[in-house]
Every structure is written in C-alpha cells, then in structure tokens.
Short mmCIF file of C-alpha atoms in Angstrom, two decimals:
data_model
loop_
_atom_site.label_atom_id
_atom_site.label_comp_id
_atom_site.label_asym_id
_atom_site.label_seq_id
_atom_site.Cartn_x
_atom_site.Cartn_y
_atom_site.Cartn_z
CA MET A 5 -12.44 -6.24 -23.27
CA ASN A 6 -13.15 -8.38 -25.52
CA ARG A 7 -11.28 -11.78 -26.15
CA SER A 8 -8.99 -10.01 -28.97
CA VAL A 9 -6.84 -7.62 -26.82
CA THR A 10 -6.15 -4.64 -28.57
CA ARG A 11 -2.45 -3.12 -29.01
CA ALA A 12 -3.68 -0.37 -26.73
CA VAL A 13 -4.29 -2.50 -23.75
CA LEU A 14 -1.41 -4.41 -23.91
CA ILE A 15 1.19 -1.91 -24.04
CA SER A 16 -0.59 0.26 -21.05
CA ALA A 17 -0.72 -3.19 -19.34
CA ALA A 18 3.07 -3.69 -20.10
CA LEU A 19 4.29 -0.45 -19.02
CA VAL A 20 2.97 -0.57 -15.90
CA VAL A 21 3.87 -4.28 -14.73
CA ILE A 22 7.15 -2.43 -16.06
CA LEU A 23 7.08 0.63 -14.04
CA ALA A 24 6.36 -1.91 -10.85
CA LEU A 25 9.03 -3.83 -11.66
CA ALA A 26 11.66 -1.37 -11.96
CA ALA A 27 10.44 0.14 -8.80
CA CYS A 28 10.79 -3.16 -7.07
CA GLY A 29 14.28 -3.54 -8.33
CA PRO A 30 17.49 -3.53 -6.59
CA THR A 31 18.57 0.09 -5.62
CA SER A 32 22.38 -0.11 -6.11
CA SER A 33 24.45 -2.61 -7.99
CA PRO A 34 28.53 -3.50 -8.50
CA ALA A 35 30.49 -0.69 -9.34
CA ALA A 36 31.63 -0.81 -12.98
CA GLN A 37 34.82 0.34 -14.15
CA THR A 38 32.92 1.91 -17.39
CA ALA A 39 29.34 3.13 -17.63
CA PRO A 40 27.57 0.92 -20.39
CA ALA A 41 26.32 3.67 -22.84
CA ALA A 42 22.46 4.70 -22.22
CA PRO A 43 20.36 2.51 -24.23
CA GLU A 44 18.52 4.77 -26.67
CA PRO A 45 14.51 4.99 -26.00
CA ILE A 46 11.53 3.39 -27.79
CA PRO A 47 8.16 5.09 -28.09
CA ILE A 48 5.89 3.01 -28.80
CA LEU A 49 1.77 4.07 -29.23
CA ALA A 50 -0.52 3.78 -26.86
CA VAL A 51 -4.13 3.93 -28.97
CA SER A 52 -5.64 1.71 -30.72
CA GLU A 53 -6.97 3.18 -33.48
CA LEU A 54 -6.73 6.36 -36.05
CA THR A 55 -9.24 7.82 -38.22
CA VAL A 56 -9.88 9.50 -41.36
CA GLY A 57 -9.88 13.50 -39.65
CA PRO A 58 -8.68 15.16 -36.10
CA ASN A 59 -6.84 12.12 -34.30
CA ARG A 60 -5.29 12.33 -30.65
CA LEU A 61 -2.00 10.27 -30.81
CA ALA A 62 -0.62 9.30 -27.02
CA PHE A 63 2.83 7.90 -27.04
CA GLY A 64 4.67 6.12 -24.05
CA VAL A 65 8.10 5.79 -24.33
CA LEU A 66 10.85 3.02 -22.80
CA GLN A 67 14.47 3.36 -22.18
CA GLY A 68 16.09 0.05 -21.30
CA GLY A 69 12.89 -1.43 -20.15
CA THR A 70 11.89 1.33 -18.28
CA PRO A 71 8.49 3.79 -18.68
CA ILE A 72 9.78 7.35 -18.94
CA ASN A 73 8.22 10.06 -16.91
CA ASP A 74 9.95 13.22 -17.80
CA PRO A 75 7.58 16.41 -17.96
CA ASP A 76 9.91 18.21 -19.44
CA LEU A 77 10.88 15.63 -22.43
CA ARG A 78 8.41 16.16 -25.72
CA LEU A 79 8.46 14.34 -28.99
CA GLY A 80 9.12 16.04 -32.28
CA LEU A 81 6.21 14.55 -35.10
CA ARG A 82 6.33 14.01 -38.70
CA PHE A 83 3.49 12.80 -40.44
CA VAL A 84 3.85 11.07 -44.14
CA TYR A 85 1.40 9.53 -46.58
CA ILE A 86 2.97 6.20 -47.00
CA ASP A 87 0.46 5.17 -49.69
CA GLY A 88 0.82 8.22 -52.41
CA PRO A 89 3.17 8.81 -55.16
CA ASP A 90 5.70 10.30 -52.64
CA LYS A 91 6.06 8.72 -50.03
CA THR A 92 9.15 11.13 -48.31
CA ARG A 93 6.96 14.62 -48.80
CA VAL A 94 6.14 15.59 -45.22
CA GLN A 95 2.24 15.98 -44.25
CA SER A 96 2.42 17.58 -41.15
CA GLU A 97 4.29 18.21 -38.40
CA SER A 98 2.98 18.37 -34.74
CA THR A 99 4.98 17.93 -30.95
CA ALA A 100 3.51 15.22 -28.32
CA VAL A 101 3.73 16.47 -24.93
CA TYR A 102 3.85 15.19 -21.25
CA ARG A 103 0.52 14.11 -20.17
CA GLY A 104 1.31 11.52 -17.37
CA GLU A 105 0.04 14.02 -14.64
CA GLY A 106 -1.43 12.01 -12.04
CA LEU A 107 -0.90 8.32 -14.59
CA PRO A 108 1.23 5.70 -13.71
CA PHE A 109 3.81 6.29 -16.59
CA GLY A 110 4.66 8.57 -18.35
CA LEU A 111 2.27 9.10 -21.52
CA TYR A 112 3.17 12.02 -24.41
CA VAL A 113 -0.01 12.92 -26.39
CA GLY A 114 -0.09 14.86 -29.84
CA TYR A 115 -2.23 15.75 -32.46
CA ALA A 116 -2.64 14.87 -36.14
CA THR A 117 -5.34 15.40 -39.06
CA PHE A 118 -5.39 12.70 -41.57
CA ASP A 119 -7.09 13.42 -44.97
CA GLN A 120 -6.73 10.08 -46.54
CA PRO A 121 -7.44 6.23 -45.26
CA GLY A 122 -4.46 3.77 -45.76
CA ALA A 123 -0.62 3.62 -44.62
CA TRP A 124 0.85 6.61 -42.85
CA GLY A 125 4.04 6.73 -41.29
CA VAL A 126 5.71 9.22 -38.44
CA GLU A 127 8.91 9.92 -37.90
CA ILE A 128 9.61 10.60 -34.08
CA SER A 129 12.23 12.68 -32.60
CA VAL A 130 12.87 11.61 -29.20
CA PRO A 131 15.95 14.52 -27.51
CA ARG A 132 18.83 13.13 -25.55
CA ALA A 133 20.69 15.09 -23.39
CA GLY A 134 24.30 15.69 -24.46
CA GLY A 135 23.31 14.01 -28.02
CA GLU A 136 21.45 14.15 -31.00
CA PRO A 137 17.90 13.09 -31.29
CA VAL A 138 16.89 10.05 -30.97
CA VAL A 139 14.67 9.42 -34.60
CA THR A 140 12.49 6.47 -35.21
CA GLY A 141 10.01 5.06 -37.91
CA MET A 142 6.58 3.85 -37.31
CA ARG A 143 3.58 2.34 -39.30
CA LEU A 144 0.41 3.96 -38.88
CA ASP A 145 -3.28 2.36 -40.04
CA VAL A 146 -5.41 5.35 -40.58
CA ARG A 147 -9.15 3.65 -40.93
CA GLU A 148 -12.14 5.34 -43.19
CA ARG A 149 -14.74 3.97 -40.66
CA PRO A 150 -13.35 3.09 -36.66
CA SER A 151 -15.16 1.01 -34.42
CA ALA A 152 -14.85 3.74 -31.98
CA PRO A 153 -17.42 6.81 -32.72
CA PRO A 154 -15.32 9.75 -34.08
CA VAL A 155 -15.01 13.67 -33.67
CA GLY A 156 -17.72 14.99 -35.63
CA ALA A 157 -20.19 11.57 -35.07
CA PRO A 158 -23.72 11.66 -33.10
CA ALA A 159 -23.51 10.44 -29.94
CA LEU A 160 -25.53 6.95 -29.82
CA PRO A 161 -28.76 7.49 -27.20
CA SER A 162 -27.32 4.30 -25.04
CA ARG A 163 -29.76 3.94 -21.55
CA ASN A 164 -26.81 3.08 -19.09
CA LEU A 165 -27.60 2.01 -15.80
CA THR A 166 -28.86 5.03 -13.65
CA MET A 167 -29.97 5.64 -9.81
CA ALA A 168 -33.05 5.52 -10.91
CA ASP A 169 -32.45 1.65 -12.13
CA VAL A 170 -30.32 0.34 -9.18
CA PRO A 171 -30.41 2.85 -5.89
CA GLU A 172 -27.46 1.19 -4.81
CA LEU A 173 -24.28 2.93 -6.22
CA SER A 174 -21.89 -0.41 -5.23
CA ARG A 175 -23.73 -2.25 -7.72
CA LEU A 176 -23.32 0.46 -10.84
CA THR A 177 -19.66 1.42 -10.37
CA SER A 178 -16.35 -0.44 -8.93
CA ASP A 179 -15.47 3.31 -8.07
CA ALA A 180 -14.89 3.02 -4.76
CA SER A 181 -15.07 6.64 -4.16
CA PRO A 182 -18.21 7.16 -6.38
CA ASP A 183 -19.73 10.38 -7.05
CA PRO A 184 -23.79 10.18 -7.47
CA ASP A 185 -24.01 12.49 -10.17
CA PHE A 186 -22.23 10.64 -12.72
CA TYR A 187 -24.79 7.98 -12.27
CA ARG A 188 -28.30 10.27 -12.62
CA LEU A 189 -28.24 10.35 -16.34
CA THR A 190 -28.65 7.70 -19.38
CA ILE A 191 -26.72 8.68 -22.26
CA ALA A 192 -30.25 9.50 -23.79
CA ASP A 193 -31.51 11.43 -21.62
CA ALA A 194 -27.99 13.62 -21.64
CA LEU A 195 -28.89 14.17 -25.34
CA THR A 196 -32.25 15.27 -24.67
CA ALA A 197 -31.09 17.78 -21.95
CA GLY A 198 -29.96 20.40 -24.19
CA LYS A 199 -26.46 20.91 -22.22
CA PRO A 200 -23.27 19.32 -23.32
CA PHE A 201 -22.41 16.33 -21.45
CA VAL A 202 -18.84 14.33 -20.55
CA VAL A 203 -19.43 10.32 -20.93
CA THR A 204 -16.47 7.88 -19.80
CA PHE A 205 -16.43 4.33 -19.84
CA SER A 206 -14.08 2.63 -17.56
CA THR A 207 -13.82 0.26 -14.73
CA PRO A 208 -11.38 2.00 -11.84
CA GLY A 209 -11.78 -1.76 -9.99
CA TYR A 210 -10.42 -3.44 -12.81
CA CYS A 211 -9.07 -1.29 -15.45
CA GLN A 212 -6.97 -3.24 -17.74
CA THR A 213 -4.20 -0.06 -18.05
CA ALA A 214 -4.45 1.13 -14.16
CA VAL A 215 -5.76 4.76 -15.52
CA CYS A 216 -9.14 4.38 -15.23
CA ALA A 217 -9.29 5.37 -11.71
CA PRO A 218 -6.77 8.53 -12.04
CA ASN A 219 -9.02 9.15 -15.32
CA MET A 220 -12.34 9.43 -12.35
CA LEU A 221 -10.30 11.87 -10.32
CA VAL A 222 -9.44 14.09 -13.32
CA LEU A 223 -13.52 13.91 -14.45
CA LYS A 224 -14.52 14.46 -10.74
CA ARG A 225 -12.02 17.86 -10.63
CA LEU A 226 -13.88 19.00 -13.70
CA LYS A 227 -17.35 17.67 -12.94
CA ALA A 228 -16.36 20.20 -9.88
CA GLN A 229 -16.04 23.44 -11.41
CA TYR A 230 -17.75 23.03 -14.72
CA GLN A 231 -21.21 21.14 -13.23
CA ALA A 232 -23.37 24.46 -13.99
CA GLN A 233 -22.40 24.02 -17.45
CA VAL A 234 -21.73 20.44 -18.49
CA ASN A 235 -23.07 17.14 -17.10
CA PHE A 236 -20.61 14.11 -16.35
CA ILE A 237 -21.99 10.18 -16.71
CA HIS A 238 -19.89 6.88 -16.00
CA VAL A 239 -20.34 4.23 -17.75
CA GLU A 240 -19.07 0.97 -15.47
CA VAL A 241 -17.37 -1.28 -18.27
CA TYR A 242 -18.45 -4.73 -16.50
CA PRO A 243 -21.99 -5.30 -14.55
CA TYR A 244 -22.65 -5.87 -11.26
CA PRO A 245 -21.36 -8.72 -9.62
CA PHE A 246 -18.33 -6.81 -11.08
CA GLY A 247 -15.43 -9.76 -10.45
CA GLU A 248 -17.63 -11.71 -11.95
CA SER A 249 -18.57 -9.62 -14.85
CA PHE A 250 -14.67 -8.87 -15.03
CA GLN A 251 -13.09 -13.34 -15.05
CA ALA A 252 -16.11 -14.23 -17.86
CA GLN A 253 -15.08 -10.63 -19.62
CA ARG A 254 -18.79 -10.49 -19.97
CA GLN A 255 -19.14 -6.14 -20.65
CA VAL A 256 -22.18 -4.20 -20.45
CA PRO A 257 -24.19 -3.27 -23.63
CA GLN A 258 -22.80 0.34 -23.98
CA MET A 259 -19.66 -1.12 -24.87
CA LYS A 260 -20.63 -2.97 -27.60
CA GLU A 261 -23.45 -0.16 -29.24
CA TRP A 262 -20.64 2.57 -28.81
CA GLY A 263 -18.06 0.11 -30.15
CA LEU A 264 -15.60 0.05 -27.27
CA ARG A 265 -12.66 -2.72 -27.75
CA THR A 266 -10.57 -1.23 -24.92
CA GLU A 267 -10.86 0.62 -21.78
CA PRO A 268 -11.56 3.83 -20.50
CA TRP A 269 -12.87 6.11 -23.38
CA THR A 270 -14.05 9.57 -22.53
CA PHE A 271 -16.04 11.66 -25.21
CA LEU A 272 -17.21 15.27 -24.92
CA VAL A 273 -20.14 15.54 -26.53
CA ASP A 274 -22.10 19.22 -27.48
CA ALA A 275 -25.67 20.69 -26.71
CA GLU A 276 -26.48 19.31 -30.30
CA GLY A 277 -24.95 15.38 -29.54
CA VAL A 278 -22.06 15.44 -31.74
CA ILE A 279 -18.79 14.06 -30.10
CA GLN A 280 -16.31 16.99 -30.09
CA ALA A 281 -13.81 15.40 -29.09
CA ARG A 282 -12.55 11.90 -27.67
CA TYR A 283 -9.97 10.63 -25.52
CA GLU A 284 -8.36 7.38 -25.45
CA GLY A 285 -6.26 5.72 -22.25
CA GLY A 286 -4.98 8.38 -19.77
CA ILE A 287 -6.35 11.54 -19.19
CA THR A 288 -5.19 14.60 -17.30
CA PHE A 289 -6.23 17.76 -15.86
CA ALA A 290 -4.27 19.93 -18.03
CA GLU A 291 -5.05 18.32 -20.77
CA LEU A 292 -9.31 18.02 -20.61
CA GLU A 293 -9.77 21.14 -18.35
CA PRO A 294 -8.82 24.03 -21.77
CA ALA A 295 -11.26 21.58 -23.54
CA LEU A 296 -14.29 21.72 -20.96
CA ALA A 297 -14.02 25.34 -21.03
CA GLN A 298 -14.41 25.39 -24.93
CA LEU A 299 -17.47 22.78 -24.18
CA ALA A 300 -19.16 24.65 -21.56
CA ALA A 301 -19.33 28.13 -23.57
CA GLY A 302 -20.61 25.59 -26.89
CA GLN A 303 -17.11 26.74 -29.10
CA PRO A 304 -15.19 24.19 -31.30
CA ILE A 305 -12.82 22.17 -29.16
CA THR A 306 -9.58 22.99 -30.79
CA PRO A 307 -5.98 21.13 -29.76
CA PRO A 308 -4.42 22.39 -27.87
CA VAL A 309 -0.89 24.78 -29.23
CA GLN A 310 1.79 22.47 -28.34
#
C-alpha cells in the first residue's frame, strides 16, 4: 500500500484487531444485578471507492466494539441522491447478505448502481432480535472516474512476473502454498489467449486486511473447477524480498498501473478483455462461484438476487 492508507484498509485491519482482542478477552465476569442493554450495531463501509455504474458494497458490523459474524443477518439498504433536488427520494433498494465464510470477520455484501457522481446516502437497517431494527444513515461519495478500473473498462495489458522470469515460486509470491498455475501468464498474455481470466492482486504473507490468504484458498478452489475455461493469475503486491519491500512500502509496478491503493483486489475479465466484475477486499466461494460460472459461459455477470 502507499503512504496514504485508505479507509478500507483501516476498517478491515481494525476489524481484525478488534476480533482478536475480543477472542483473547476474559470469558467470564462477576454477576451483575441487572444486565446492561445490548449496544447498538454500527455498520462500517469496507470499500475504498464507489463509482458511477454497478458497485459492490461490503460492510462490517460492530456491536460493542466486536465484529458481528452472523450468517443469518441481512442488512436492508435504501439509496438516495443527496446532490439531487429531492434528497429523500429513494433511488434504489438492496440487501447486503453474509459473505464471511472463511474470513476473519463477518462481511455483508450488497450491490447498487449509481447513475451519476456526487454525494449519495444509504440508509442501513440492521435487524435486532426482539426489537425494532437499528437504522443508520451513511454518506457515500461516488466518483465519475475511479482509481481502479471499473466494470466495463478494458483490462490493462500489464506484464507481471511469471515463472518464465523467476522459476522459483518462493520469489514470485508470499503465498505459503503457491499453485504454479497462477504464475504462468502475464495479464498481457491472458488478454491474447482468447479465454476469460481472473486476476487477483494480493499479498498472502503481508496482507494488511488479513483476507489475502483466505481469498487465495477461494481462488484455488475455483481454479480446480473452472481451469479448462478460465485462466487464473496472481500478482504479488510486493517485489521480492517481500519483507523488505513491505517495510519500505515498495510495490510492484502493476499496482500503480491498475490504480490500486488497497489490497486485495480481484477482477473477472471476459474473453474480449473487458472487466465484468471487480471485488475489493474479502471474497468467498459462495459469492464468486456463480460469477465464474457466468464468466466461463461467456455470459454477462449479473449480481446475485439477494
């Protein structure tokens, strides 16, 4: 990452730290005469940028300083355009569902399409057992030109290092159990191969958000299922030696080429070289497998009905 640490990294790292502290805390406390009221859940946006067009919105939810990790929780989302003449008119609605399988904290993902840049707002409804839902408002800044390539943009023909350049995998990736198939092609090669592909930018050994290694497990599982139809590429965020580069915050040039200010990022690119989906932060098999099925079949990737 660069020196300007973005909100998404801070949020994800904070969730990990809070979760770890909660796990290490005392397991019992003196009996109290009256049970304190449960603290209200607080949703936190865990993506660094939103853009005109389709967007994936990931949220963490804190309660009493601890991340909620409830697979049954669903967040209601209602979007308004604050910069418009009617700031209260609901433009669209969505639902954020649990996408935390295998991740170190609960993640809730919904989808929205913004038709113009500027200030938007989202009303987030968090259900509570035995009570009224907690409703929170949040401002969203939607950019006309994002830093990272958006859905519908052409993938950049980057020439990342492969095994043809560095045969020793331990110098190509910080992944403790690397799959050689992720290091055979450059992105430029994949664009001329006539097949759709997945490219992920991550650093499993030095991840600031603690989701890079779980993400790689998901992608390896997907590769085993779709490798005949889809190519898979992993670009390590830091050049070898990884530890020294991490300390110096020296990244591979492809991070700058793609405008990536956080990690990890995963892009699904069709056989024509057009980005069909992008995912910032943690991913799960349940979320990506339907998208990979569409990508492999040459179909447009549509957000799941939630």
